[in-house]
């Protein structure tokens, strides 16, 4: 329950900030164009707080924190007094209306730049993209990558951290190959082509890095137990914190990943587990719990290892000065924008499965996790969602900003507004498509739960 409340709280804070930024974009440009704003609302439904400003705008916080709106004086909606005709939205030039509509998404992009600027100014703990190992029979192994290599660039774009490697690989989904520039332990540089034709991954099960066969230098998972879940299979078997795991069914364990693979492959199958405790060897019977994960069944033990930190030589603080951080923020926002458009295109063409769509539950979980890690990670999360919010609102669906913008572009080209009847039909179709998309995202959220 505590995790749920934490995730919900982080979600409300993040969404509230992003909605406020988006709506303020509309509000600010509307006021600059002489449009009277009647209400500025964060949230929908019954107001829980309201105040009338000196500018004549009513400011509202409402019960349902899943969006917001700016209500402008508009003759198409209400009767406008003669003395206020000049302040009505519908009486402004088509260019002014276009600016007001596009200002919301632009504010989201501006916020992403600010969030990344602040993140890079504070500094992000990072790990150099050095390979600890390469999985056998993987695309990485087939391409010729080897342990000890450091990844310097992917398809010509420099990468400094594993996060940047991850983003670069996501954008390659569906491609035939990718080009890595690497340096071996002696500093010798070379280029390696990695085949991607057979490369696939489920984002709920693994990362692009792991699916490609890359094993990063990172925290070392030991075979010493740090935590045992109460009443879990490991606890029932008698495993205790501090135990060192030696073998399963007589097979010596080389590392924690081997243990995970064996347990996941043996749901409800008794396993003889050899451990050492206080210098004594013990034999325990572990029966992994059966759990469903997407389209397969796996075993679960309920045990976590002690973790040794990353070696100092691979760690650094990814940070910039105040001016350089602006450039880094703009670059990261641009990269995210391009990546999002790429993924939307691959979603429409079927290269990326619709199972990868996420709804509010997944976003809330991501908000809680990022807030758990600290401010810089929460800033990164909000920047990511802000970019996506800006792009989604620019889609040419009539119920979104992009749909309104499309109608105004047509008006600017033809010299006359799109007929009300056509707009009404468009809004109905757009609303239906948006509801279908939201329903699919929610379905995926519940499937992940």
Short mmCIF file of C-alpha atoms in Angstrom, two decimals:
data_model
loop_
_atom_site.label_atom_id
_atom_site.label_comp_id
_atom_site.label_asym_id
_atom_site.label_seq_id
_atom_site.Cartn_x
_atom_site.Cartn_y
_atom_site.Cartn_z
CA UNK A 1 0.00 0.00 0.00
CA UNK A 2 2.89 2.36 0.80
CA UNK A 3 4.37 1.86 -2.70
CA UNK A 4 0.99 2.53 -4.32
CA UNK A 5 0.53 5.78 -2.39
CA UNK A 6 4.10 6.87 -3.15
CA UNK A 7 3.67 6.14 -6.88
CA UNK A 8 0.32 7.94 -6.89
CA UNK A 9 1.75 10.96 -5.10
CA UNK A 10 4.74 11.19 -7.46
CA UNK A 11 2.40 10.78 -10.44
CA UNK A 12 0.10 13.60 -9.28
CA UNK A 13 3.06 15.92 -8.66
CA UNK A 14 4.65 15.15 -12.05
CA UNK A 15 1.39 15.35 -13.99
CA UNK A 16 0.30 18.49 -12.16
CA UNK A 17 3.54 20.27 -13.08
CA UNK A 18 3.43 19.12 -16.72
CA UNK A 19 -0.25 20.03 -17.16
CA UNK A 20 0.36 23.44 -15.57
CA UNK A 21 3.27 24.05 -17.95
CA UNK A 22 1.22 22.98 -20.98
CA UNK A 23 -1.82 25.07 -20.11
CA UNK A 24 0.32 28.06 -19.14
CA UNK A 25 1.73 28.00 -22.67
CA UNK A 26 -1.78 28.42 -24.07
CA UNK A 27 -2.63 31.01 -21.37
CA UNK A 28 0.47 33.18 -21.86
CA UNK A 29 0.22 33.39 -25.66
CA UNK A 30 -3.55 33.95 -25.51
CA UNK A 31 -3.09 36.91 -23.15
CA UNK A 32 -0.31 38.31 -25.37
CA UNK A 33 -2.72 38.21 -28.30
CA UNK A 34 -5.43 40.06 -26.39
CA UNK A 35 -7.71 37.07 -25.74
CA UNK A 36 -9.72 37.15 -22.50
CA UNK A 37 -9.05 33.98 -20.44
CA UNK A 38 -12.03 33.17 -18.25
CA UNK A 39 -10.65 30.14 -16.41
CA UNK A 40 -7.26 28.45 -15.91
CA UNK A 41 -7.87 24.98 -14.46
CA UNK A 42 -5.49 22.24 -13.36
CA UNK A 43 -7.58 19.08 -13.23
CA UNK A 44 -11.19 18.35 -14.18
CA UNK A 45 -14.42 18.03 -12.24
CA UNK A 46 -15.39 19.70 -8.98
CA UNK A 47 -13.05 22.53 -7.89
CA UNK A 48 -11.22 21.98 -4.59
CA UNK A 49 -9.64 25.46 -4.70
CA UNK A 50 -10.43 28.55 -6.72
CA UNK A 51 -9.42 32.20 -6.78
CA UNK A 52 -10.39 35.12 -8.99
CA UNK A 53 -7.31 36.98 -10.15
CA UNK A 54 -6.99 40.72 -10.71
CA UNK A 55 -6.68 39.95 -14.42
CA UNK A 56 -10.26 38.63 -14.46
CA UNK A 57 -9.22 35.00 -14.79
CA UNK A 58 -10.53 32.37 -12.39
CA UNK A 59 -7.73 30.04 -11.24
CA UNK A 60 -8.89 26.53 -10.26
CA UNK A 61 -7.53 23.27 -8.85
CA UNK A 62 -10.04 20.49 -9.55
CA UNK A 63 -10.65 16.99 -8.19
CA UNK A 64 -9.48 14.83 -11.13
CA UNK A 65 -5.74 15.44 -11.74
CA UNK A 66 -5.63 13.92 -15.23
CA UNK A 67 -5.34 17.08 -17.29
CA UNK A 68 -6.42 20.69 -17.36
CA UNK A 69 -7.77 23.42 -19.59
CA UNK A 70 -7.76 27.12 -20.39
CA UNK A 71 -11.27 28.48 -21.03
CA UNK A 72 -11.09 31.47 -23.36
CA UNK A 73 -13.85 33.85 -24.36
CA UNK A 74 -15.20 32.34 -27.59
CA UNK A 75 -18.26 33.38 -29.59
CA UNK A 76 -18.69 29.84 -30.89
CA UNK A 77 -19.38 28.62 -27.35
CA UNK A 78 -21.03 31.54 -25.51
CA UNK A 79 -22.71 34.81 -26.40
CA UNK A 80 -20.08 37.53 -26.31
CA UNK A 81 -21.05 41.12 -25.35
CA UNK A 82 -20.32 43.74 -27.99
CA UNK A 83 -17.65 45.49 -25.90
CA UNK A 84 -15.72 42.19 -25.53
CA UNK A 85 -15.87 41.09 -29.17
CA UNK A 86 -12.23 42.06 -29.77
CA UNK A 87 -11.12 39.81 -26.88
CA UNK A 88 -12.87 36.67 -28.21
CA UNK A 89 -10.65 33.83 -29.44
CA UNK A 90 -12.73 33.21 -32.55
CA UNK A 91 -12.35 36.84 -33.65
CA UNK A 92 -8.55 36.73 -33.68
CA UNK A 93 -6.54 36.18 -36.87
CA UNK A 94 -5.88 32.61 -37.93
CA UNK A 95 -2.18 33.15 -37.21
CA UNK A 96 -2.92 34.26 -33.64
CA UNK A 97 -5.16 31.23 -33.11
CA UNK A 98 -2.43 28.93 -34.48
CA UNK A 99 0.12 30.49 -32.11
CA UNK A 100 -2.19 30.01 -29.11
CA UNK A 101 -2.86 26.36 -29.98
CA UNK A 102 0.76 25.42 -30.62
CA UNK A 103 2.00 27.23 -27.47
CA UNK A 104 0.95 24.38 -25.16
CA UNK A 105 3.10 21.66 -26.79
CA UNK A 106 5.97 24.16 -27.23
CA UNK A 107 5.84 24.87 -23.49
CA UNK A 108 6.26 21.13 -22.87
CA UNK A 109 9.40 21.05 -25.03
CA UNK A 110 10.73 24.15 -23.25
CA UNK A 111 10.11 22.48 -19.87
CA UNK A 112 12.00 19.36 -21.01
CA UNK A 113 14.99 21.54 -21.93
CA UNK A 114 14.81 23.24 -18.52
CA UNK A 115 14.51 19.89 -16.66
CA UNK A 116 17.51 18.43 -18.52
CA UNK A 117 19.46 21.67 -17.98
CA UNK A 118 18.84 21.45 -14.24
CA UNK A 119 19.63 17.72 -14.22
CA UNK A 120 22.98 18.21 -15.96
CA UNK A 121 23.74 21.22 -13.76
CA UNK A 122 23.21 19.10 -10.61
CA UNK A 123 25.09 16.16 -12.13
CA UNK A 124 24.02 12.58 -12.82
CA UNK A 125 26.00 9.63 -11.43
CA UNK A 126 26.95 7.62 -14.52
CA UNK A 127 28.92 4.55 -15.60
CA UNK A 128 31.11 4.39 -18.70
CA UNK A 129 29.72 2.00 -21.36
CA UNK A 130 32.41 -0.65 -20.90
CA UNK A 131 31.61 -4.32 -21.56
CA UNK A 132 32.07 -6.74 -18.71
CA UNK A 133 31.04 -9.64 -20.92
CA UNK A 134 29.21 -10.55 -24.14
CA UNK A 135 26.48 -13.19 -24.19
CA UNK A 136 27.24 -16.19 -26.39
CA UNK A 137 25.25 -16.59 -29.63
CA UNK A 138 23.96 -13.00 -29.36
CA UNK A 139 23.99 -10.24 -32.02
CA UNK A 140 26.79 -8.53 -30.08
CA UNK A 141 28.92 -11.69 -30.13
CA UNK A 142 28.14 -12.27 -33.80
CA UNK A 143 29.29 -8.74 -34.60
CA UNK A 144 32.59 -9.22 -32.81
CA UNK A 145 32.21 -7.27 -29.57
CA UNK A 146 34.37 -8.57 -26.71
CA UNK A 147 34.75 -8.04 -22.95
CA UNK A 148 36.75 -4.96 -21.99
CA UNK A 149 35.66 -2.88 -24.99
CA UNK A 150 34.26 0.60 -24.40
CA UNK A 151 31.43 1.81 -26.67
CA UNK A 152 32.31 5.27 -28.00
CA UNK A 153 29.59 5.88 -30.60
CA UNK A 154 26.55 4.22 -32.17
CA UNK A 155 25.82 5.00 -35.81
CA UNK A 156 28.14 7.98 -35.61
CA UNK A 157 26.57 9.53 -32.49
CA UNK A 158 28.90 9.67 -29.47
CA UNK A 159 27.72 7.93 -26.29
CA UNK A 160 29.17 8.54 -22.84
CA UNK A 161 26.87 6.51 -20.59
CA UNK A 162 24.82 3.32 -20.64
CA UNK A 163 21.68 5.46 -20.63
CA UNK A 164 22.75 7.00 -23.95
CA UNK A 165 23.53 3.53 -25.31
CA UNK A 166 20.04 2.41 -24.28
CA UNK A 167 18.34 5.33 -26.07
CA UNK A 168 20.44 4.80 -29.20
CA UNK A 169 19.54 1.10 -29.34
CA UNK A 170 15.80 1.71 -28.89
CA UNK A 171 15.88 3.86 -32.01
CA UNK A 172 17.45 0.99 -34.00
CA UNK A 173 14.54 -1.38 -33.36
CA UNK A 174 13.45 -2.87 -36.70
CA UNK A 175 16.70 -1.93 -38.50
CA UNK A 176 18.95 -4.48 -40.23
CA UNK A 177 22.17 -3.48 -38.49
CA UNK A 178 23.89 -0.85 -36.36
CA UNK A 179 27.46 0.43 -36.38
CA UNK A 180 29.42 0.60 -33.12
CA UNK A 181 32.64 2.51 -32.66
CA UNK A 182 34.57 0.89 -29.82
CA UNK A 183 37.95 1.02 -28.11
CA UNK A 184 39.66 -2.02 -26.63
CA UNK A 185 41.53 -2.05 -23.31
CA UNK A 186 44.68 -0.70 -25.02
CA UNK A 187 42.77 2.23 -26.52
CA UNK A 188 42.78 0.90 -30.08
CA UNK A 189 39.66 2.11 -31.92
CA UNK A 190 37.66 0.08 -34.38
CA UNK A 191 34.20 -0.11 -35.96
CA UNK A 192 31.93 -3.12 -35.47
CA UNK A 193 28.73 -3.88 -37.39
CA UNK A 194 26.07 -5.56 -35.24
CA UNK A 195 23.33 -7.51 -37.11
CA UNK A 196 19.82 -6.66 -35.90
CA UNK A 197 17.58 -8.72 -38.21
CA UNK A 198 16.86 -11.28 -35.46
CA UNK A 199 17.05 -8.81 -32.58
CA UNK A 200 13.85 -8.46 -30.57
CA UNK A 201 13.08 -7.64 -26.96
CA UNK A 202 10.14 -7.27 -24.61
CA UNK A 203 10.62 -4.04 -22.62
CA UNK A 204 8.78 -5.58 -19.66
CA UNK A 205 11.20 -8.52 -19.53
CA UNK A 206 14.58 -7.15 -20.56
CA UNK A 207 16.38 -4.06 -21.85
CA UNK A 208 17.70 -3.41 -25.38
CA UNK A 209 21.22 -3.70 -23.96
CA UNK A 210 20.69 -7.15 -22.46
CA UNK A 211 18.72 -8.41 -25.47
CA UNK A 212 21.59 -7.42 -27.77
CA UNK A 213 23.96 -9.53 -25.66
CA UNK A 214 25.81 -6.69 -23.91
CA UNK A 215 26.78 -7.25 -20.28
CA UNK A 216 27.79 -3.87 -18.84
CA UNK A 217 30.43 -3.25 -16.26
CA UNK A 218 28.27 -2.41 -13.28
CA UNK A 219 27.48 -3.32 -9.71
CA UNK A 220 28.56 -6.91 -9.09
CA UNK A 221 25.85 -9.28 -7.89
CA UNK A 222 27.45 -11.70 -5.45
CA UNK A 223 26.11 -15.11 -4.42
CA UNK A 224 25.74 -13.92 -0.83
CA UNK A 225 22.13 -13.34 0.20
CA UNK A 226 21.23 -9.82 1.32
CA UNK A 227 17.44 -10.11 1.61
CA UNK A 228 14.85 -12.87 1.85
CA UNK A 229 11.19 -12.08 1.19
CA UNK A 230 8.99 -13.00 4.16
CA UNK A 231 7.02 -16.21 3.54
CA UNK A 232 8.56 -16.50 0.07
CA UNK A 233 9.87 -19.81 -1.35
CA UNK A 234 13.44 -19.07 -0.20
CA UNK A 235 12.26 -18.24 3.34
CA UNK A 236 10.18 -21.43 3.46
CA UNK A 237 13.26 -23.39 2.34
CA UNK A 238 15.26 -21.94 5.24
CA UNK A 239 17.49 -19.49 3.36
CA UNK A 240 18.71 -16.62 5.57
CA UNK A 241 20.44 -13.28 4.92
CA UNK A 242 24.20 -13.82 4.96
CA UNK A 243 24.03 -17.30 3.40
CA UNK A 244 26.32 -17.91 0.43
CA UNK A 245 24.77 -19.97 -2.36
CA UNK A 246 27.08 -22.65 -3.74
CA UNK A 247 25.17 -25.03 -6.02
CA UNK A 248 21.74 -26.10 -7.28
CA UNK A 249 21.06 -29.82 -7.83
CA UNK A 250 24.80 -30.45 -7.57
CA UNK A 251 25.67 -27.88 -10.26
CA UNK A 252 28.09 -25.23 -8.93
CA UNK A 253 26.84 -21.65 -9.31
CA UNK A 254 29.14 -19.30 -11.21
CA UNK A 255 27.16 -16.11 -10.67
CA UNK A 256 23.75 -14.71 -9.68
CA UNK A 257 22.50 -14.64 -13.28
CA UNK A 258 22.92 -18.42 -13.47
CA UNK A 259 20.86 -18.81 -10.30
CA UNK A 260 18.08 -16.61 -11.72
CA UNK A 261 18.00 -18.61 -14.98
CA UNK A 262 17.78 -21.95 -13.16
CA UNK A 263 15.05 -20.75 -10.80
CA UNK A 264 12.97 -19.15 -13.54
CA UNK A 265 13.16 -22.35 -15.59
CA UNK A 266 11.87 -24.49 -12.69
CA UNK A 267 8.48 -23.26 -11.42
CA UNK A 268 7.11 -25.58 -8.71
CA UNK A 269 10.01 -28.00 -9.26
CA UNK A 270 11.94 -28.95 -6.04
CA UNK A 271 15.61 -27.93 -6.22
CA UNK A 272 18.43 -28.99 -3.90
CA UNK A 273 20.19 -25.82 -2.82
CA UNK A 274 23.65 -25.97 -1.21
CA UNK A 275 24.63 -23.01 0.97
CA UNK A 276 27.27 -22.08 3.51
CA UNK A 277 26.27 -20.40 6.77
CA UNK A 278 28.78 -19.37 9.42
CA UNK A 279 31.36 -21.73 7.93
CA UNK A 280 29.00 -24.71 7.75
CA UNK A 281 27.56 -26.33 4.62
CA UNK A 282 23.81 -26.87 4.49
CA UNK A 283 21.48 -28.57 2.02
CA UNK A 284 18.05 -26.96 1.58
CA UNK A 285 15.06 -27.78 -0.63
CA UNK A 286 13.83 -24.80 -2.62
CA UNK A 287 10.50 -24.99 -4.50
CA UNK A 288 10.22 -21.90 -6.76
CA UNK A 289 6.79 -20.31 -6.80
CA UNK A 290 4.90 -20.36 -10.09
CA UNK A 291 4.36 -16.91 -11.59
CA UNK A 292 3.00 -15.76 -14.93
CA UNK A 293 5.06 -13.22 -16.83
CA UNK A 294 3.36 -12.06 -20.01
CA UNK A 295 3.08 -15.16 -22.22
CA UNK A 296 5.23 -17.53 -20.16
CA UNK A 297 5.45 -19.07 -16.71
CA UNK A 298 8.56 -18.58 -14.58
CA UNK A 299 9.81 -19.64 -11.19
CA UNK A 300 10.24 -17.17 -8.33
CA UNK A 301 12.41 -17.61 -5.22
CA UNK A 302 12.03 -14.34 -3.27
CA UNK A 303 15.69 -13.69 -2.54
CA UNK A 304 18.07 -10.81 -3.36
CA UNK A 305 21.90 -10.72 -3.47
CA UNK A 306 24.48 -8.50 -1.86
CA UNK A 307 25.73 -6.01 -4.41
CA UNK A 308 29.28 -4.68 -4.74
CA UNK A 309 29.48 -1.13 -6.13
CA UNK A 310 30.90 -0.30 -9.56
CA UNK A 311 34.68 0.10 -9.60
CA UNK A 312 35.75 3.74 -9.26
CA UNK A 313 37.53 3.73 -12.63
CA UNK A 314 34.22 3.28 -14.46
CA UNK A 315 32.19 5.87 -12.56
CA UNK A 316 31.93 9.59 -13.25
CA UNK A 317 29.62 12.54 -12.69
CA UNK A 318 27.80 13.41 -15.93
CA UNK A 319 27.51 17.18 -15.50
CA UNK A 320 28.07 20.51 -17.27
CA UNK A 321 28.47 24.17 -16.41
CA UNK A 322 25.47 26.53 -16.60
CA UNK A 323 25.96 27.44 -20.30
CA UNK A 324 27.07 24.01 -21.54
CA UNK A 325 24.13 22.43 -19.70
CA UNK A 326 21.75 24.44 -21.93
CA UNK A 327 23.24 22.85 -25.04
CA UNK A 328 23.12 19.42 -23.42
CA UNK A 329 19.47 19.97 -22.46
CA UNK A 330 18.52 21.05 -25.98
CA UNK A 331 20.40 18.08 -27.48
CA UNK A 332 18.78 15.54 -25.13
CA UNK A 333 15.31 17.01 -25.79
CA UNK A 334 15.89 16.85 -29.56
CA UNK A 335 17.12 13.25 -29.34
CA UNK A 336 14.04 12.26 -27.34
CA UNK A 337 11.75 14.03 -29.80
CA UNK A 338 13.32 12.26 -32.78
CA UNK A 339 13.22 8.92 -30.96
CA UNK A 340 9.54 9.37 -30.08
CA UNK A 341 8.62 10.15 -33.70
CA UNK A 342 10.64 7.11 -34.83
CA UNK A 343 8.80 4.86 -32.41
CA UNK A 344 5.42 6.27 -33.45
CA UNK A 345 6.29 5.52 -37.07
CA UNK A 346 7.39 1.98 -36.21
CA UNK A 347 4.23 1.52 -34.16
CA UNK A 348 2.07 2.48 -37.15
CA UNK A 349 4.02 0.19 -39.50
CA UNK A 350 3.89 -2.75 -37.10
CA UNK A 351 7.64 -2.91 -36.41
CA UNK A 352 6.96 -2.09 -32.75
CA UNK A 353 4.14 -3.98 -31.03
CA UNK A 354 1.17 -2.10 -29.56
CA UNK A 355 1.90 -4.11 -26.39
CA UNK A 356 4.60 -1.50 -25.71
CA UNK A 357 2.04 1.29 -25.22
CA UNK A 358 1.84 2.52 -21.63
CA UNK A 359 -1.01 4.20 -19.76
CA UNK A 360 -1.36 6.13 -16.50
CA UNK A 361 -0.63 3.11 -14.29
CA UNK A 362 2.78 2.50 -15.88
CA UNK A 363 3.50 6.24 -15.84
CA UNK A 364 2.59 6.40 -12.14
CA UNK A 365 4.90 3.48 -11.43
CA UNK A 366 7.70 5.16 -13.38
CA UNK A 367 7.12 8.40 -11.46
CA UNK A 368 7.36 6.61 -8.12
CA UNK A 369 10.52 4.71 -9.05
CA UNK A 370 12.28 7.79 -10.45
CA UNK A 371 11.31 9.85 -7.39
CA UNK A 372 12.66 7.04 -5.21
CA UNK A 373 16.09 7.34 -6.85
CA UNK A 374 16.34 11.09 -6.35
CA UNK A 375 15.74 14.50 -7.88
CA UNK A 376 17.90 14.14 -11.01
CA UNK A 377 16.10 10.93 -12.02
CA UNK A 378 12.68 12.46 -11.35
CA UNK A 379 13.67 15.44 -13.51
CA UNK A 380 14.71 13.07 -16.30
CA UNK A 381 11.40 11.22 -16.02
CA UNK A 382 9.37 14.43 -16.16
CA UNK A 383 11.36 15.63 -19.18
CA UNK A 384 10.65 12.35 -20.97
CA UNK A 385 6.91 12.54 -20.25
CA UNK A 386 6.86 16.24 -21.15
CA UNK A 387 8.34 15.55 -24.59
CA UNK A 388 5.82 12.77 -25.16
CA UNK A 389 2.97 15.02 -23.98
CA UNK A 390 4.06 17.71 -26.41
CA UNK A 391 4.29 15.30 -29.34
CA UNK A 392 0.99 13.56 -28.60
CA UNK A 393 -0.79 16.91 -28.45
CA UNK A 394 0.62 17.78 -31.89
CA UNK A 395 -0.89 14.67 -33.50
CA UNK A 396 -3.53 15.71 -36.08
CA UNK A 397 -6.48 14.39 -34.11
CA UNK A 398 -9.27 17.00 -33.90
CA UNK A 399 -9.67 16.66 -30.12
CA UNK A 400 -5.98 17.49 -29.61
CA UNK A 401 -4.04 20.70 -30.22
CA UNK A 402 -2.69 19.19 -33.44
CA UNK A 403 -6.21 18.71 -34.77
CA UNK A 404 -7.13 22.34 -34.11
CA UNK A 405 -3.84 23.38 -35.70
CA UNK A 406 -4.68 21.31 -38.80
CA UNK A 407 -8.03 23.09 -39.18
CA UNK A 408 -6.33 26.50 -38.85
CA UNK A 409 -3.64 25.59 -41.40
CA UNK A 410 -6.41 24.63 -43.84
CA UNK A 411 -8.10 27.96 -43.09
CA UNK A 412 -4.86 29.85 -43.69
CA UNK A 413 -4.35 28.10 -47.05
CA UNK A 414 -7.96 28.29 -48.33
CA UNK A 415 -8.85 31.65 -46.84
CA UNK A 416 -11.99 30.36 -45.13
CA UNK A 417 -12.66 28.31 -41.97
CA UNK A 418 -13.34 24.58 -42.09
CA UNK A 419 -17.15 24.12 -41.96
CA UNK A 420 -18.52 23.54 -38.47
CA UNK A 421 -20.14 20.28 -39.58
CA UNK A 422 -16.80 18.91 -40.81
CA UNK A 423 -15.11 19.96 -37.56
CA UNK A 424 -17.85 18.27 -35.53
CA UNK A 425 -17.43 14.99 -37.43
CA UNK A 426 -13.68 15.28 -37.03
CA UNK A 427 -13.98 15.78 -33.27
CA UNK A 428 -16.15 12.66 -32.95
CA UNK A 429 -13.72 10.53 -34.96
CA UNK A 430 -10.74 11.94 -33.06
CA UNK A 431 -12.40 11.31 -29.70
CA UNK A 432 -13.18 7.72 -30.67
CA UNK A 433 -9.60 7.07 -31.81
CA UNK A 434 -8.19 8.66 -28.67
CA UNK A 435 -10.47 6.58 -26.43
CA UNK A 436 -9.40 3.41 -28.25
CA UNK A 437 -5.74 4.33 -27.79
CA UNK A 438 -6.24 5.07 -24.09
CA UNK A 439 -8.19 1.83 -23.65
CA UNK A 440 -5.37 -0.16 -25.24
CA UNK A 441 -2.78 1.57 -23.04
CA UNK A 442 -4.82 0.82 -19.91
CA UNK A 443 -5.24 -2.81 -21.00
CA UNK A 444 -1.46 -3.09 -21.35
CA UNK A 445 -1.03 -1.54 -17.89
CA UNK A 446 -3.30 -4.15 -16.28
CA UNK A 447 -1.59 -6.94 -18.24
CA UNK A 448 1.75 -5.78 -16.82
CA UNK A 449 0.30 -5.78 -13.30
#
